[in-house]
Amino acid sequence: MAGGFAVSKPGDGHPQFNGKITWYVWICGIVAATSGLMFGYDIGISGGVTAMDDFLVLFFPSVYARKHRAMENNYCKFDDQRLQLFTSSLYLAALAASFVASRVCTRFGRKRTMQAASVFFLGGSALCACAVNLPMLIVGRVCLGAGVGFGNQAAPLFLSEIAPAHVRGALNILFQLNVTLGILVASVVNYLASSVHPLGWRYALGGAAAPAAVLFLGSLVITETPTSLVERGRVDSGRATLERIRGTRDVGDEFEEIRAACARAAELNEQERPYRRLARPESRPPLVIAIAMQVFQQFTGINAIMFYAPVLFQTMGFESDGSLLSAVVTGGVNVVSTVVSILLVDKVGRRKLLLEACAQMLAAQAAVGGIMLVHVRADGAPTKGWSICIVVLICVYVSSFAWSWGPLGWLIPSETFPLETRAAGFSFAVSSNMLFTFLIAQAFLSMMCTMRAFIFFFFAAWIVIMGAFVLALLPETKGVPVDEMVDRVWKRHWFWKRCFRDDADQAKVNSTC
Ligand code: BGC
């Protein structure tokens, strides 16, 4: 690629292409990122709705009865498999949908996939808001899940592909920023809706239609990514789009690289389907990283807080109102800290953010576990002082997640696959996220019931493992153009380089990688 670059940015060691960060790129990025808003709204809304009595009476009368029994064990009062299924069904549906979405993404483009997501969302929110029985409610959640599967597959890829390399992190994290905004808006909606009887929960669930409508309308004005256009044979419009989003006609070098990546991908895909190619040793580095980033992201324990914050805070002895309000506070911290990530990710890099966060999350989890162990008995509440202390520690924990594992769990898998396996590989990231989100959503209340305060030590132990993983196996990808990851990152990494073919000894590649 000698001579293929226009500017060399001092300091980061990686040459950059020509072109500015145009307003059009930001607008496209902001619209695509609203896909995250829908995801976030659904994460945030279920915990609050399941804490609302009107909702419980209608769909889960036994949980309602248990919740109001005075002597019920604090840690167990919300432990109900069907209630957990309400939260988790969405993630199972999203898991299945992500594999379909990866094909739709390759065949019809990132933009169409996001449009499909918004339609699923509109249908799902209507069904949930009008539900008269549990099956109808679950079908609505499944529709929303299909929307999450499609949206989460397409939006991060879209963002990574339209962004100039040196701001790719920031632009991609707009997705996560929207996730956090969605969660926050949902907590506020829950807080307000909880005092509207008996229809409050219907408004809360129906509210998911608002971000879906924004995405649907917005997607009519955004462009398709140049890569997806060229990949689907629309070479001229691919170049015209690249000129438009870079704000210059001088995009020859970058366009050539996209074209070369598409030509290579077409040739390879003719020989072998992308999912089969993922089984090859050279696909292992990005695949292992993509899956691990998402599995670890969930094992930070974040969704124990995001889904069940109101329930968790009630367990700690807050009144129903106070617990929803605390969820609003943690949601606010989540949003603000994600902005920190946008500002830092392309400067300090991915690895430093992840490692700092591991230390901060570990300390906070261990402290919450310790306080709960000593001060939250099964049948009584902690004092006000300790309760506030727990909320503060949870904010410390959430802030570090929000500038690290939250956004980077989506960014890194979307930027590290070569084009020939990008959509298929990324679907493993989405589906791993959904699978482990499902497991946490389904199991957390039962785990809290049996493990009690030790649940926080359980997550703390995972944080140690993920810190070691980052130290040893995660390469820095800051500033490297997406289509150059193989040569500049994987082939140079002390461990992952062994996955690449040394024609002299292919057997050795297989056995060591
Ligand atoms: C995760 C979600 C989580 C959210 C919290 C996302 O990146 O995938 O599972 O609830 O961050 O902000």
Coordinates of C-alpha atoms and ligand atoms in Angstrom, one line a residue:
M1 CA 0.0 0.0 0.0
A2 CA 3.0 2.3 -0.4
G3 CA 2.0 5.7 -1.7
G4 CA -1.6 4.8 -0.9
F5 CA -1.9 7.4 1.8
A6 CA -2.1 11.1 1.8
V7 CA -1.3 12.3 5.3
S8 CA 0.7 10.7 8.0
K9 CA -0.6 11.6 11.4
P10 CA 2.3 12.1 13.8
G11 CA 2.3 10.1 16.9
D12 CA 0.0 7.2 16.2
G13 CA 2.3 5.6 13.7
H14 CA -0.5 4.8 11.2
P15 CA -0.9 6.8 7.9
Q16 CA -4.3 8.4 7.3
F17 CA -6.4 8.9 4.2
N18 CA -7.5 12.3 2.8
G19 CA -10.8 13.9 3.8
K20 CA -12.4 15.8 6.6
I21 CA -15.0 14.8 9.1
T22 CA -18.0 16.2 7.4
W23 CA -21.3 17.2 8.9
Y24 CA -22.9 14.6 6.6
V25 CA -20.9 11.9 8.3
W26 CA -22.0 13.1 11.7
I27 CA -25.6 13.2 10.6
C28 CA -25.5 9.7 9.2
G29 CA -23.8 8.6 12.4
I30 CA -26.3 10.2 14.7
V31 CA -29.2 8.7 12.7
A32 CA -27.7 5.2 12.6
A33 CA -26.9 5.4 16.3
T34 CA -30.6 5.8 17.2
S35 CA -30.7 2.1 16.6
G36 CA -28.9 2.0 20.0
L37 CA -31.6 4.2 21.5
M38 CA -34.2 1.4 20.8
F39 CA -31.9 -1.2 22.3
G40 CA -31.3 0.9 25.4
Y41 CA -34.9 1.8 25.9
D42 CA -35.8 -1.9 26.0
I43 CA -33.0 -2.7 28.4
G44 CA -34.1 0.0 30.7
I45 CA -37.8 -0.3 30.5
S46 CA -38.3 -3.9 31.7
G47 CA -36.9 -3.6 35.2
G48 CA -39.2 -0.6 36.0
V49 CA -42.3 -2.2 34.5
T50 CA -41.7 -5.4 36.4
A51 CA -41.6 -3.3 39.6
M52 CA -45.1 -1.8 38.8
D53 CA -48.0 -3.4 40.7
D54 CA -50.6 -2.8 37.9
F55 CA -48.4 -4.8 35.6
L56 CA -47.7 -7.6 38.1
V57 CA -51.4 -8.0 39.0
L58 CA -52.3 -8.5 35.4
F59 CA -49.6 -10.8 34.2
F60 CA -47.8 -12.1 37.3
P61 CA -50.3 -12.2 40.2
S62 CA -48.2 -14.7 42.2
V63 CA -45.1 -12.4 42.1
Y64 CA -47.4 -9.5 43.2
A65 CA -48.7 -11.5 46.2
R66 CA -45.1 -12.5 47.2
K67 CA -43.8 -9.0 46.8
H68 CA -46.4 -7.7 49.3
R69 CA -45.9 -10.5 51.9
A70 CA -44.3 -8.6 54.7
M71 CA -41.9 -11.4 55.8
E72 CA -40.7 -12.4 52.4
N73 CA -36.9 -12.9 52.0
N74 CA -35.5 -9.7 50.6
Y75 CA -33.2 -11.4 48.1
C76 CA -35.9 -13.7 46.8
K77 CA -39.1 -11.8 46.4
F78 CA -38.7 -11.2 42.7
D79 CA -37.4 -14.7 41.8
D80 CA -39.9 -16.0 39.3
Q81 CA -38.9 -17.8 36.0
R82 CA -41.9 -16.4 34.1
L83 CA -41.1 -12.8 35.2
Q84 CA -37.5 -13.3 34.1
L85 CA -38.8 -14.8 30.8
F86 CA -40.6 -11.5 30.1
T87 CA -37.2 -9.7 30.3
S88 CA -35.1 -12.3 28.6
S89 CA -37.3 -13.4 25.7
L90 CA -36.2 -10.3 23.8
Y91 CA -32.6 -11.4 23.9
L92 CA -33.3 -15.0 22.7
A93 CA -35.2 -13.6 19.7
A94 CA -32.3 -11.1 19.1
L95 CA -29.8 -13.9 19.2
A96 CA -31.6 -15.8 16.4
A97 CA -32.3 -12.6 14.4
S98 CA -28.6 -11.6 14.4
F99 CA -27.7 -14.5 12.1
V100 CA -30.5 -13.6 9.6
A101 CA -29.5 -10.0 9.9
S102 CA -25.9 -10.7 8.9
R103 CA -27.1 -12.1 5.6
V104 CA -29.5 -9.2 5.1
C105 CA -26.7 -6.8 5.9
T106 CA -24.4 -8.3 3.2
R107 CA -27.2 -8.8 0.6
F108 CA -29.3 -5.6 1.0
G109 CA -26.9 -3.3 2.8
R110 CA -26.5 -1.8 6.3
K111 CA -29.2 0.9 5.7
R112 CA -32.0 -1.5 4.7
T113 CA -31.1 -3.7 7.7
M114 CA -31.6 -0.8 10.0
Q115 CA -34.9 0.1 8.4
A116 CA -36.1 -3.4 8.9
A117 CA -35.1 -3.1 12.6
S118 CA -37.3 0.0 13.0
V119 CA -40.3 -1.8 11.5
F120 CA -39.8 -4.7 13.9
F121 CA -39.6 -2.2 16.7
L122 CA -42.8 -0.4 15.8
G123 CA -44.7 -3.7 15.6
G124 CA -43.2 -5.0 18.9
S125 CA -44.0 -1.9 20.9
A126 CA -47.6 -1.8 19.6
L127 CA -48.1 -5.5 20.7
C128 CA -46.5 -4.9 24.1
A129 CA -48.5 -1.7 24.8
C130 CA -51.8 -3.4 23.9
A131 CA -51.1 -6.8 25.5
V132 CA -54.0 -8.5 27.2
N133 CA -52.3 -11.7 28.2
L134 CA -48.8 -13.1 28.7
P135 CA -48.4 -14.8 25.2
M136 CA -49.3 -11.5 23.5
L137 CA -46.7 -9.7 25.7
I138 CA -44.0 -12.3 24.9
V139 CA -44.7 -12.1 21.2
G140 CA -44.3 -8.4 21.4
R141 CA -41.0 -8.8 23.2
V142 CA -39.9 -11.3 20.5
C143 CA -40.6 -8.7 17.8
L144 CA -38.6 -6.2 19.7
G145 CA -35.9 -8.8 19.9
A146 CA -35.8 -9.1 16.1
G147 CA -35.4 -5.3 16.0
V148 CA -32.5 -5.5 18.4
G149 CA -30.9 -8.3 16.4
F150 CA -31.1 -6.3 13.1
G151 CA -30.3 -3.0 14.6
N152 CA -27.3 -4.1 16.6
Q153 CA -25.9 -6.0 13.6
A154 CA -26.1 -3.2 11.2
A155 CA -25.5 0.1 13.1
P156 CA -22.0 -0.6 14.6
L157 CA -20.8 -1.9 11.2
F158 CA -22.3 1.1 9.5
L159 CA -20.6 3.5 11.9
S160 CA -17.2 1.8 11.6
E161 CA -17.4 1.8 7.8
I162 CA -18.4 5.5 7.3
A163 CA -15.9 6.9 9.8
P164 CA -12.5 8.2 8.9
A165 CA -10.0 5.9 10.8
H166 CA -8.8 8.5 13.3
V167 CA -12.2 9.2 14.7
R168 CA -13.7 5.8 14.2
G169 CA -13.9 5.1 17.9
A170 CA -15.7 8.3 18.7
L171 CA -18.2 7.9 15.9
N172 CA -18.9 4.3 16.7
I173 CA -19.5 5.1 20.3
L174 CA -22.4 7.2 19.3
F175 CA -24.2 3.8 19.2
Q176 CA -23.4 3.1 22.8
L177 CA -24.2 6.7 23.8
N178 CA -27.7 6.1 22.4
V179 CA -27.9 2.8 24.3
T180 CA -27.2 4.7 27.5
L181 CA -29.6 7.5 26.6
G182 CA -32.3 4.9 25.8
I183 CA -31.7 3.3 29.2
L184 CA -31.9 6.7 30.9
V185 CA -35.0 7.8 29.1
A186 CA -36.6 4.5 30.0
S187 CA -35.8 5.0 33.7
V188 CA -37.4 8.5 33.6
V189 CA -40.4 7.1 31.8
N190 CA -40.7 4.3 34.3
Y191 CA -40.5 6.8 37.2
L192 CA -43.3 8.9 35.7
A193 CA -45.4 6.0 34.5
S194 CA -45.3 4.2 37.9
S195 CA -47.7 6.8 39.3
V196 CA -50.2 6.6 36.5
H197 CA -52.7 3.9 37.4
P198 CA -53.6 1.5 35.9
L199 CA -52.2 2.3 32.4
G200 CA -48.7 3.5 33.3
W201 CA -47.0 0.3 32.2
R202 CA -48.7 0.4 28.8
Y203 CA -47.4 3.9 28.1
A204 CA -43.9 2.8 29.3
L205 CA -43.8 -0.2 26.9
G206 CA -45.5 1.7 24.0
G207 CA -42.8 4.4 24.3
A208 CA -40.4 2.2 22.4
A209 CA -42.2 3.2 19.3
A210 CA -40.7 6.7 19.5
P211 CA -37.0 5.9 18.9
A212 CA -38.2 3.4 16.2
A213 CA -40.0 6.1 14.4
V214 CA -36.9 8.4 14.6
L215 CA -34.7 5.7 13.1
F216 CA -37.2 4.9 10.3
L217 CA -37.6 8.5 9.2
G218 CA -33.9 9.2 9.7
S219 CA -32.9 6.2 7.6
L220 CA -34.6 7.8 4.6
V221 CA -32.1 10.6 4.6
I222 CA -28.8 8.7 5.3
T223 CA -26.5 7.1 2.8
E224 CA -25.4 3.5 2.5
T225 CA -21.8 2.9 3.3
P226 CA -19.4 3.0 0.4
T227 CA -18.1 -0.4 1.3
S228 CA -21.5 -2.0 1.2
L229 CA -22.3 -0.3 -2.1
V230 CA -19.1 -1.5 -3.8
E231 CA -19.5 -5.0 -2.2
R232 CA -22.9 -5.2 -3.9
G233 CA -21.5 -4.1 -7.3
R234 CA -22.5 -0.4 -7.2
V235 CA -19.0 0.8 -7.7
D236 CA -19.8 4.3 -9.0
S237 CA -22.3 5.2 -6.3
G238 CA -19.8 3.8 -3.8
R239 CA -17.2 6.3 -5.0
A240 CA -19.7 9.2 -5.1
T241 CA -20.8 8.4 -1.6
L242 CA -17.2 8.3 -0.3
E243 CA -16.6 11.7 -1.9
R244 CA -19.7 13.1 -0.3
I245 CA -19.0 11.8 3.2
R246 CA -15.4 12.8 3.1
G247 CA -16.2 16.2 1.6
T248 CA -13.6 16.0 -1.1
R249 CA -13.1 14.5 -4.6
D250 CA -9.7 13.4 -3.6
V251 CA -10.6 10.0 -2.1
G252 CA -8.7 7.9 -4.6
D253 CA -6.5 6.1 -2.1
E254 CA -9.2 5.2 0.3
F255 CA -11.5 4.2 -2.5
E256 CA -8.9 1.9 -4.0
E257 CA -8.5 0.2 -0.6
I258 CA -12.2 -0.3 -0.3
R259 CA -12.3 -1.7 -3.8
A260 CA -9.4 -4.0 -3.2
A261 CA -11.0 -5.3 0.0
C262 CA -14.3 -5.9 -1.9
A263 CA -12.6 -7.6 -4.7
R264 CA -10.7 -9.9 -2.3
A265 CA -13.9 -10.6 -0.4
A266 CA -15.8 -11.4 -3.6
E267 CA -13.1 -13.8 -4.7
L268 CA -12.9 -15.5 -1.3
N269 CA -16.6 -15.7 -0.9
E270 CA -16.9 -17.5 -4.2
Q271 CA -14.5 -20.2 -2.9
E272 CA -16.1 -20.5 0.5
R273 CA -19.1 -19.0 2.4
P274 CA -18.2 -16.5 5.1
Y275 CA -19.5 -18.7 7.9
R276 CA -17.2 -21.5 6.8
R277 CA -14.3 -19.1 6.4
L278 CA -14.7 -18.2 10.0
A279 CA -13.6 -21.7 11.0
R280 CA -10.2 -21.1 9.4
P281 CA -7.2 -20.3 11.7
E282 CA -6.7 -16.8 10.2
S283 CA -10.3 -15.9 11.2
R284 CA -9.7 -16.9 14.8
P285 CA -8.1 -13.8 16.1
P286 CA -11.0 -11.4 15.4
L287 CA -13.6 -14.1 16.1
V288 CA -12.2 -15.0 19.5
I289 CA -11.8 -11.3 20.4
A290 CA -15.4 -10.5 19.2
I291 CA -17.0 -13.2 21.2
A292 CA -14.8 -12.7 24.3
M293 CA -15.4 -8.9 24.3
Q294 CA -19.2 -9.5 24.4
V295 CA -19.1 -12.4 26.9
F296 CA -16.9 -10.4 29.2
Q297 CA -19.0 -7.4 28.8
Q298 CA -21.9 -9.3 30.2
F299 CA -19.9 -10.8 32.9
T300 CA -19.0 -7.4 34.2
G301 CA -22.5 -7.8 35.7
I302 CA -23.7 -4.6 34.1
N303 CA -27.2 -5.9 33.3
A304 CA -27.8 -7.0 36.8
I305 CA -27.9 -3.3 37.4
M306 CA -29.4 -2.1 34.1
F307 CA -32.4 -4.5 34.1
Y308 CA -33.0 -4.9 37.7
A309 CA -31.8 -1.7 39.3
P310 CA -35.2 -0.8 40.6
V311 CA -35.7 -4.3 41.9
L312 CA -32.1 -4.4 43.3
F313 CA -32.6 -1.1 45.1
Q314 CA -35.9 -2.4 46.5
T315 CA -34.0 -5.4 47.8
M316 CA -31.6 -3.0 49.5
G317 CA -34.5 -1.5 51.3
F318 CA -35.4 1.5 49.1
E319 CA -39.1 2.4 48.7
S320 CA -40.5 1.7 45.2
D321 CA -40.2 5.4 44.2
G322 CA -36.7 5.8 45.7
S323 CA -35.5 2.8 43.8
L324 CA -36.7 4.0 40.5
L325 CA -35.1 7.4 41.2
S326 CA -31.8 5.7 42.0
A327 CA -32.1 3.9 38.7
V328 CA -32.4 7.3 37.0
V329 CA -29.2 8.4 38.8
T330 CA -27.2 5.4 37.6
G331 CA -28.6 5.9 34.1
G332 CA -27.4 9.5 34.1
V333 CA -23.9 8.5 35.2
N334 CA -23.9 5.9 32.4
V335 CA -24.6 8.6 29.8
V336 CA -22.1 11.1 31.0
S337 CA -19.4 8.5 31.3
T338 CA -20.0 7.3 27.8
V339 CA -19.2 10.9 26.6
V340 CA -15.9 10.5 28.3
S341 CA -15.2 7.5 26.2
I342 CA -16.1 9.4 23.0
L343 CA -13.5 12.0 24.0
L344 CA -10.7 9.6 24.9
V345 CA -11.0 6.4 22.8
D346 CA -9.1 7.7 19.8
K347 CA -6.5 9.4 22.0
V348 CA -5.6 7.0 24.8
G349 CA -6.7 3.9 22.8
R350 CA -8.8 0.9 23.6
R351 CA -6.6 -1.1 25.9
K352 CA -5.9 1.6 28.5
L353 CA -9.6 2.3 28.9
L354 CA -10.4 -1.4 29.4
L355 CA -7.6 -1.9 31.9
E356 CA -8.4 1.1 34.0
A357 CA -12.0 0.1 34.1
C358 CA -11.2 -3.4 35.2
A359 CA -9.4 -2.0 38.3
Q360 CA -12.3 0.5 39.1
M361 CA -15.1 -2.1 38.6
L362 CA -13.3 -4.7 40.7
A363 CA -12.9 -2.3 43.6
A364 CA -16.5 -1.1 43.4
Q365 CA -18.0 -4.7 43.0
A366 CA -16.0 -6.0 46.0
A367 CA -17.0 -3.0 48.1
V368 CA -20.7 -3.4 47.3
G369 CA -20.5 -7.2 48.0
G370 CA -18.8 -6.5 51.3
I371 CA -21.4 -3.9 52.4
M372 CA -24.3 -6.2 51.4
L373 CA -22.8 -9.1 53.2
V374 CA -22.5 -7.2 56.4
H375 CA -25.4 -4.8 56.3
V376 CA -28.2 -6.3 54.1
R377 CA -29.8 -9.1 55.9
A378 CA -32.4 -11.3 54.2
D379 CA -35.2 -9.9 56.3
G380 CA -34.2 -6.3 56.9
A381 CA -33.0 -3.2 55.2
P382 CA -29.6 -1.4 55.5
T383 CA -29.5 2.0 57.2
K384 CA -30.0 5.0 54.9
G385 CA -26.3 5.8 55.1
W386 CA -25.2 2.3 53.8
S387 CA -27.9 2.4 51.1
I388 CA -26.6 5.7 49.8
C389 CA -23.1 4.3 50.0
I390 CA -24.2 1.4 47.8
V391 CA -25.7 3.7 45.2
V392 CA -22.5 5.8 45.1
L393 CA -20.4 2.6 44.6
I394 CA -22.8 1.4 41.9
C395 CA -22.3 4.8 40.1
V396 CA -18.5 4.4 40.4
Y397 CA -18.9 0.9 38.8
V398 CA -21.3 2.0 36.1
S399 CA -19.1 5.0 35.1
S400 CA -16.1 2.8 34.5
F401 CA -18.2 0.3 32.5
A402 CA -19.6 3.2 30.4
W403 CA -16.2 4.4 29.2
S404 CA -14.8 1.0 28.5
W405 CA -16.5 -2.4 28.2
G406 CA -19.8 -0.9 27.2
P407 CA -18.8 1.0 24.1
L408 CA -15.7 -1.1 23.3
G409 CA -17.7 -4.4 23.3
W410 CA -19.4 -3.1 20.2
L411 CA -16.5 -1.0 18.7
I412 CA -13.7 -3.6 18.7
P413 CA -15.7 -6.4 17.0
S414 CA -17.0 -4.0 14.4
E415 CA -13.5 -2.8 13.3
T416 CA -11.4 -5.9 13.4
F417 CA -12.8 -8.4 10.8
P418 CA -11.7 -8.3 7.2
L419 CA -14.5 -7.5 4.8
E420 CA -15.0 -11.1 3.7
T421 CA -16.1 -12.2 7.2
R422 CA -17.1 -8.8 8.6
A423 CA -20.9 -9.2 8.7
A424 CA -20.8 -12.9 9.5
G425 CA -18.1 -12.5 12.2
F426 CA -19.9 -9.5 13.7
S427 CA -23.1 -11.6 14.0
F428 CA -21.2 -13.8 16.5
A429 CA -20.5 -10.7 18.5
V430 CA -24.2 -9.7 18.5
S431 CA -25.4 -13.2 19.2
S432 CA -22.9 -13.7 22.0
N433 CA -24.0 -10.5 23.6
M434 CA -27.6 -11.6 23.3
L435 CA -27.0 -15.1 24.6
F436 CA -25.2 -13.9 27.7
T437 CA -27.6 -11.0 28.2
F438 CA -30.3 -13.6 28.1
L439 CA -28.5 -15.8 30.6
I440 CA -28.0 -12.9 33.0
A441 CA -31.5 -11.6 32.6
Q442 CA -32.9 -15.1 33.1
A443 CA -30.7 -16.1 36.0
F444 CA -29.9 -13.0 37.9
L445 CA -32.9 -12.9 40.2
S446 CA -32.5 -16.6 41.0
M447 CA -28.7 -16.1 41.5
M448 CA -29.4 -13.2 43.9
C449 CA -31.8 -15.4 45.8
T450 CA -29.3 -18.2 46.3
M451 CA -25.9 -16.4 46.3
R452 CA -27.1 -13.2 48.0
A453 CA -24.3 -10.7 48.5
F454 CA -21.8 -13.2 46.9
I455 CA -23.2 -12.4 43.5
F456 CA -21.1 -9.3 43.6
F457 CA -17.9 -11.3 44.3
F458 CA -18.9 -13.7 41.5
F459 CA -18.8 -10.8 39.0
A460 CA -15.7 -9.4 40.6
A461 CA -13.8 -12.6 39.9
W462 CA -14.8 -12.4 36.2
I463 CA -13.3 -8.9 36.1
V464 CA -9.9 -10.3 37.1
I465 CA -10.1 -12.8 34.3
M466 CA -11.0 -10.2 31.7
G467 CA -8.2 -7.9 32.8
A468 CA -5.7 -10.7 32.2
F469 CA -7.3 -11.3 28.8
V470 CA -6.9 -7.7 27.7
L471 CA -3.3 -7.6 28.9
A472 CA -2.3 -10.7 27.0
L473 CA -4.5 -11.0 24.0
L474 CA -6.1 -7.8 23.0
P475 CA -4.2 -5.7 20.5
E476 CA -4.5 -1.9 20.1
T477 CA -6.6 -0.9 17.1
K478 CA -6.7 2.8 17.6
G479 CA -6.2 4.7 14.3
V480 CA -5.7 1.6 12.1
P481 CA -8.0 1.7 8.9
V482 CA -10.6 -1.1 9.1
D483 CA -9.3 -2.8 5.9
E484 CA -5.8 -3.0 7.2
M485 CA -6.3 -4.8 10.5
V486 CA -5.0 -8.1 9.2
D487 CA -1.6 -6.8 8.1
R488 CA -1.1 -4.1 10.7
V489 CA -2.6 -5.7 13.8
W490 CA -3.2 -9.4 13.7
K491 CA -0.1 -10.4 11.8
R492 CA 2.1 -8.3 14.2
H493 CA 0.6 -9.5 17.4
W494 CA 2.9 -11.7 19.5
F495 CA 0.3 -14.5 19.9
W496 CA -2.2 -14.1 17.0
K497 CA 0.4 -13.9 14.3
R498 CA 0.7 -17.7 14.6
C499 CA -2.8 -18.0 13.0
F500 CA -1.6 -16.8 9.7
R501 CA -0.5 -19.1 7.0
D502 CA 3.1 -19.7 6.7
D503 CA 2.9 -21.8 3.5
A504 CA 5.9 -23.8 4.6
D505 CA 4.1 -25.2 7.6
Q506 CA 0.3 -25.0 7.5
A507 CA -0.1 -27.8 10.1
K508 CA 1.9 -25.8 12.6
V509 CA -0.5 -22.9 12.1
N510 CA -3.5 -25.1 13.0
S511 CA -1.9 -26.6 16.1
T512 CA -0.6 -23.4 17.7
C513 CA -3.4 -21.0 17.0
Ligands
BGC1 C1 -24.5 -3.6 26.6 C2 -25.8 -3.8 27.3 C3 -25.8 -2.9 28.6 C4 -25.5 -1.5 28.2 C5 -25.4 -0.6 29.4 C6 -24.3 -2.2 26.3 O1 -23.1 -2.0 25.6 O2 -24.5 -4.4 25.5 O3 -26.0 -5.1 27.7 O4 -27.1 -3.0 29.2 O5 -24.4 -1.4 27.5 O6 -25.2 0.7 29.1

